[in-house]
Amino acid sequence: MKIILPLAALGILSTLFLISNTFDPNEALPMVDIDLQQRAQDQGATNATFAGVTQAGHQVTVQTVRSRPSPEDSRLFLAEDVTAAFLLNSGNSVNITSDRGEMNQHRNSASLSGNVHIDTSTGYVLTTELLTANFDELYAESPGPVEGTAPAGDLTAGRMVLRNNAETDQAHLLFTNGVKLIYQPQISEE
């Protein structure tokens, strides 16, 4: 047995070299097809993460697949494929994704646009085209229509605001401008 196992291992190892592809040292290595000079001149970052805490202690994280400074205003960052997460003091969370974003580092704010998707741990799943947010305090606003599902049913509204209630120190979602809720009763399995 002391001889058989090492010989079997040697046999298996030698078959790896026999079966593997042959390597031609004269063959060119594969290259990525990007413009390296343009990439070196462009400012920006890939997979960037911005994190902070609001005045009330809610945690905020914003991640982007690609971000770069705005050519018109150096205070602005233009981002693609944005993911934002609010971890609230209550333990609840609000996750937001969008196609694009514009972040103002001096105002600690962001404007997310293009297929904005909002998902809360309390059961709201909403979509809108534009969402503005302030990170000094818990505040996010959809100035235009928002639609999706709420814990009670299907929801549409002309405007939505997520903000911190100063009296209770709890986050609240407020819907205004023509709110329509189609109630879907929960069916008991009894």
PDB file of C-alpha atoms in Angstrom, residues 56-186:
ATOM      1  CA  ALA A  56     -29.119  61.141  13.439  1.00  0.00           C
ATOM      2  CA  GLY A  57     -26.757  58.143  13.150  1.00  0.00           C
ATOM      3  CA  HIS A  58     -28.228  56.337  10.119  1.00  0.00           C
ATOM      4  CA  GLN A  59     -25.520  54.624   8.035  1.00  0.00           C
ATOM      5  CA  VAL A  60     -25.275  55.468   4.329  1.00  0.00           C
ATOM      6  CA  THR A  61     -23.259  53.574   1.706  1.00  0.00           C
ATOM      7  CA  VAL A  62     -23.121  54.393  -2.006  1.00  0.00           C
ATOM      8  CA  GLN A  63     -21.346  52.116  -4.481  1.00  0.00           C
ATOM      9  CA  THR A  64     -20.791  52.736  -8.173  1.00  0.00           C
ATOM     10  CA  VAL A  65     -19.476  50.550 -10.948  1.00  0.00           C
ATOM     11  CA  ARG A  66     -17.765  53.577 -12.500  1.00  0.00           C
ATOM     12  CA  SER A  67     -17.520  57.195 -11.372  1.00  0.00           C
ATOM     13  CA  ARG A  68     -15.678  60.215 -12.721  1.00  0.00           C
ATOM     14  CA  PRO A  69     -15.593  63.946 -12.027  1.00  0.00           C
ATOM     15  CA  SER A  70     -17.948  66.099 -14.042  1.00  0.00           C
ATOM     16  CA  PRO A  71     -16.145  68.077 -16.765  1.00  0.00           C
ATOM     17  CA  GLU A  72     -18.338  71.139 -16.022  1.00  0.00           C
ATOM     18  CA  ASP A  73     -18.211  71.148 -12.206  1.00  0.00           C
ATOM     19  CA  SER A  74     -15.372  69.569 -10.213  1.00  0.00           C
ATOM     20  CA  ARG A  75     -17.630  69.249  -7.134  1.00  0.00           C
ATOM     21  CA  LEU A  76     -19.807  66.713  -8.962  1.00  0.00           C
ATOM     22  CA  PHE A  77     -19.120  63.039  -9.567  1.00  0.00           C
ATOM     23  CA  LEU A  78     -20.939  61.303 -12.405  1.00  0.00           C
ATOM     24  CA  ALA A  79     -21.599  57.636 -11.711  1.00  0.00           C
ATOM     25  CA  GLU A  80     -22.906  54.587 -13.531  1.00  0.00           C
ATOM     26  CA  ASP A  81     -24.775  51.633 -12.011  1.00  0.00           C
ATOM     27  CA  VAL A  82     -25.301  53.106  -8.560  1.00  0.00           C
ATOM     28  CA  THR A  83     -26.291  51.144  -5.457  1.00  0.00           C
ATOM     29  CA  ALA A  84     -27.168  53.040  -2.276  1.00  0.00           C
ATOM     30  CA  ALA A  85     -27.997  51.529   1.090  1.00  0.00           C
ATOM     31  CA  PHE A  86     -29.409  53.203   4.199  1.00  0.00           C
ATOM     32  CA  LEU A  87     -29.102  51.195   7.414  1.00  0.00           C
ATOM     33  CA  LEU A  88     -31.481  52.899   9.815  1.00  0.00           C
ATOM     34  CA  ASN A  89     -31.150  53.134  13.592  1.00  0.00           C
ATOM     35  CA  SER A  90     -34.312  51.052  13.923  1.00  0.00           C
ATOM     36  CA  GLY A  91     -32.571  48.131  12.182  1.00  0.00           C
ATOM     37  CA  ASN A  92     -34.596  48.564   8.988  1.00  0.00           C
ATOM     38  CA  SER A  93     -32.876  49.147   5.667  1.00  0.00           C
ATOM     39  CA  VAL A  94     -33.562  50.943   2.395  1.00  0.00           C
ATOM     40  CA  ASN A  95     -31.716  49.761  -0.719  1.00  0.00           C
ATOM     41  CA  ILE A  96     -31.726  51.831  -3.904  1.00  0.00           C
ATOM     42  CA  THR A  97     -30.310  51.057  -7.353  1.00  0.00           C
ATOM     43  CA  SER A  98     -30.192  53.222 -10.469  1.00  0.00           C
ATOM     44  CA  ASP A  99     -28.570  53.370 -13.881  1.00  0.00           C
ATOM     45  CA  ARG A 100     -26.908  56.735 -13.289  1.00  0.00           C
ATOM     46  CA  GLY A 101     -26.097  59.119 -10.493  1.00  0.00           C
ATOM     47  CA  GLU A 102     -24.693  62.560  -9.876  1.00  0.00           C
ATOM     48  CA  MET A 103     -23.102  63.078  -6.464  1.00  0.00           C
ATOM     49  CA  ASN A 104     -22.243  66.470  -4.996  1.00  0.00           C
ATOM     50  CA  GLN A 105     -19.522  66.006  -2.388  1.00  0.00           C
ATOM     51  CA  HIS A 106     -19.830  69.555  -0.991  1.00  0.00           C
ATOM     52  CA  ARG A 107     -23.568  69.296  -0.367  1.00  0.00           C
ATOM     53  CA  ASN A 108     -23.438  65.592   0.616  1.00  0.00           C
ATOM     54  CA  SER A 109     -26.231  64.900  -1.818  1.00  0.00           C
ATOM     55  CA  ALA A 110     -26.958  62.732  -4.825  1.00  0.00           C
ATOM     56  CA  SER A 111     -29.384  62.676  -7.696  1.00  0.00           C
ATOM     57  CA  LEU A 112     -30.138  59.174  -9.000  1.00  0.00           C
ATOM     58  CA  SER A 113     -31.816  58.717 -12.361  1.00  0.00           C
ATOM     59  CA  GLY A 114     -32.757  56.044 -14.807  1.00  0.00           C
ATOM     60  CA  ASN A 115     -34.662  53.001 -13.601  1.00  0.00           C
ATOM     61  CA  VAL A 116     -34.470  53.881  -9.900  1.00  0.00           C
ATOM     62  CA  HIS A 117     -35.498  50.863  -7.816  1.00  0.00           C
ATOM     63  CA  ILE A 118     -36.256  51.232  -4.078  1.00  0.00           C
ATOM     64  CA  ASP A 119     -36.558  48.198  -1.817  1.00  0.00           C
ATOM     65  CA  THR A 120     -37.181  48.500   1.930  1.00  0.00           C
ATOM     66  CA  SER A 121     -36.958  45.852   4.618  1.00  0.00           C
ATOM     67  CA  THR A 122     -40.486  46.863   5.684  1.00  0.00           C
ATOM     68  CA  GLY A 123     -41.976  45.554   2.426  1.00  0.00           C
ATOM     69  CA  TYR A 124     -42.008  48.455  -0.052  1.00  0.00           C
ATOM     70  CA  VAL A 125     -40.721  47.750  -3.575  1.00  0.00           C
ATOM     71  CA  LEU A 126     -40.945  50.910  -5.689  1.00  0.00           C
ATOM     72  CA  THR A 127     -39.680  52.311  -8.995  1.00  0.00           C
ATOM     73  CA  THR A 128     -39.286  55.872 -10.237  1.00  0.00           C
ATOM     74  CA  GLU A 129     -37.181  57.768 -12.758  1.00  0.00           C
ATOM     75  CA  LEU A 130     -35.545  60.308 -10.426  1.00  0.00           C
ATOM     76  CA  LEU A 131     -34.601  60.317  -6.754  1.00  0.00           C
ATOM     77  CA  THR A 132     -32.688  63.049  -4.946  1.00  0.00           C
ATOM     78  CA  ALA A 133     -31.067  62.325  -1.600  1.00  0.00           C
ATOM     79  CA  ASN A 134     -29.261  64.228   1.138  1.00  0.00           C
ATOM     80  CA  PHE A 135     -26.767  62.354   3.284  1.00  0.00           C
ATOM     81  CA  ASP A 136     -26.319  64.876   6.134  1.00  0.00           C
ATOM     82  CA  GLU A 137     -29.802  63.984   7.277  1.00  0.00           C
ATOM     83  CA  LEU A 138     -31.987  61.091   6.214  1.00  0.00           C
ATOM     84  CA  TYR A 139     -33.825  62.573   3.253  1.00  0.00           C
ATOM     85  CA  ALA A 140     -34.687  61.155  -0.167  1.00  0.00           C
ATOM     86  CA  GLU A 141     -37.334  62.499  -2.520  1.00  0.00           C
ATOM     87  CA  SER A 142     -38.889  61.342  -5.760  1.00  0.00           C
ATOM     88  CA  PRO A 143     -40.281  64.577  -7.252  1.00  0.00           C
ATOM     89  CA  GLY A 144     -42.101  62.602  -9.939  1.00  0.00           C
ATOM     90  CA  PRO A 145     -44.348  59.547 -10.052  1.00  0.00           C
ATOM     91  CA  VAL A 146     -43.500  56.452  -8.065  1.00  0.00           C
ATOM     92  CA  GLU A 147     -45.169  53.042  -8.345  1.00  0.00           C
ATOM     93  CA  GLY A 148     -44.771  49.566  -6.935  1.00  0.00           C
ATOM     94  CA  THR A 149     -45.965  47.408  -4.098  1.00  0.00           C
ATOM     95  CA  ALA A 150     -46.477  48.195  -0.434  1.00  0.00           C
ATOM     96  CA  PRO A 151     -47.204  45.770   2.409  1.00  0.00           C
ATOM     97  CA  ALA A 152     -50.939  46.449   1.903  1.00  0.00           C
ATOM     98  CA  GLY A 153     -51.053  46.231  -1.917  1.00  0.00           C
ATOM     99  CA  ASP A 154     -50.229  48.017  -5.177  1.00  0.00           C
ATOM    100  CA  LEU A 155     -49.231  51.663  -4.788  1.00  0.00           C
ATOM    101  CA  THR A 156     -48.870  54.655  -7.124  1.00  0.00           C
ATOM    102  CA  ALA A 157     -48.195  58.247  -6.094  1.00  0.00           C
ATOM    103  CA  GLY A 158     -47.135  61.512  -7.680  1.00  0.00           C
ATOM    104  CA  ARG A 159     -44.360  62.064  -5.122  1.00  0.00           C
ATOM    105  CA  MET A 160     -42.529  60.182  -2.374  1.00  0.00           C
ATOM    106  CA  VAL A 161     -40.357  61.432   0.499  1.00  0.00           C
ATOM    107  CA  LEU A 162     -38.230  59.369   2.870  1.00  0.00           C
ATOM    108  CA  ARG A 163     -37.206  61.378   5.915  1.00  0.00           C
ATOM    109  CA  ASN A 164     -36.399  61.140   9.576  1.00  0.00           C
ATOM    110  CA  ASN A 165     -39.105  62.259  12.001  1.00  0.00           C
ATOM    111  CA  ALA A 166     -37.327  64.494  14.534  1.00  0.00           C
ATOM    112  CA  GLU A 167     -39.875  63.782  17.301  1.00  0.00           C
ATOM    113  CA  THR A 168     -39.766  59.977  17.105  1.00  0.00           C
ATOM    114  CA  ASP A 169     -36.289  59.609  15.506  1.00  0.00           C
ATOM    115  CA  GLN A 170     -37.843  57.078  13.116  1.00  0.00           C
ATOM    116  CA  ALA A 171     -37.734  57.016   9.315  1.00  0.00           C
ATOM    117  CA  HIS A 172     -41.019  57.652   7.485  1.00  0.00           C
ATOM    118  CA  LEU A 173     -42.116  57.174   3.891  1.00  0.00           C
ATOM    119  CA  LEU A 174     -44.602  59.844   2.835  1.00  0.00           C
ATOM    120  CA  PHE A 175     -46.617  59.569  -0.383  1.00  0.00           C
ATOM    121  CA  THR A 176     -48.451  62.600  -1.850  1.00  0.00           C
ATOM    122  CA  ASN A 177     -49.873  64.036  -5.089  1.00  0.00           C
ATOM    123  CA  GLY A 178     -52.572  61.543  -6.013  1.00  0.00           C
ATOM    124  CA  VAL A 179     -51.872  58.459  -3.932  1.00  0.00           C
ATOM    125  CA  LYS A 180     -53.627  55.308  -5.134  1.00  0.00           C
ATOM    126  CA  LEU A 181     -53.455  52.095  -3.124  1.00  0.00           C
ATOM    127  CA  ILE A 182     -55.137  48.940  -4.374  1.00  0.00           C
ATOM    128  CA  TYR A 183     -55.553  46.937  -1.205  1.00  0.00           C
ATOM    129  CA  GLN A 184     -54.583  43.265  -1.420  1.00  0.00           C
ATOM    130  CA  PRO A 185     -55.884  41.515   1.713  1.00  0.00           C
ATOM    131  CA  GLN A 186     -53.663  38.871   3.247  1.00  0.00           C
TER     132      GLN A 186
END
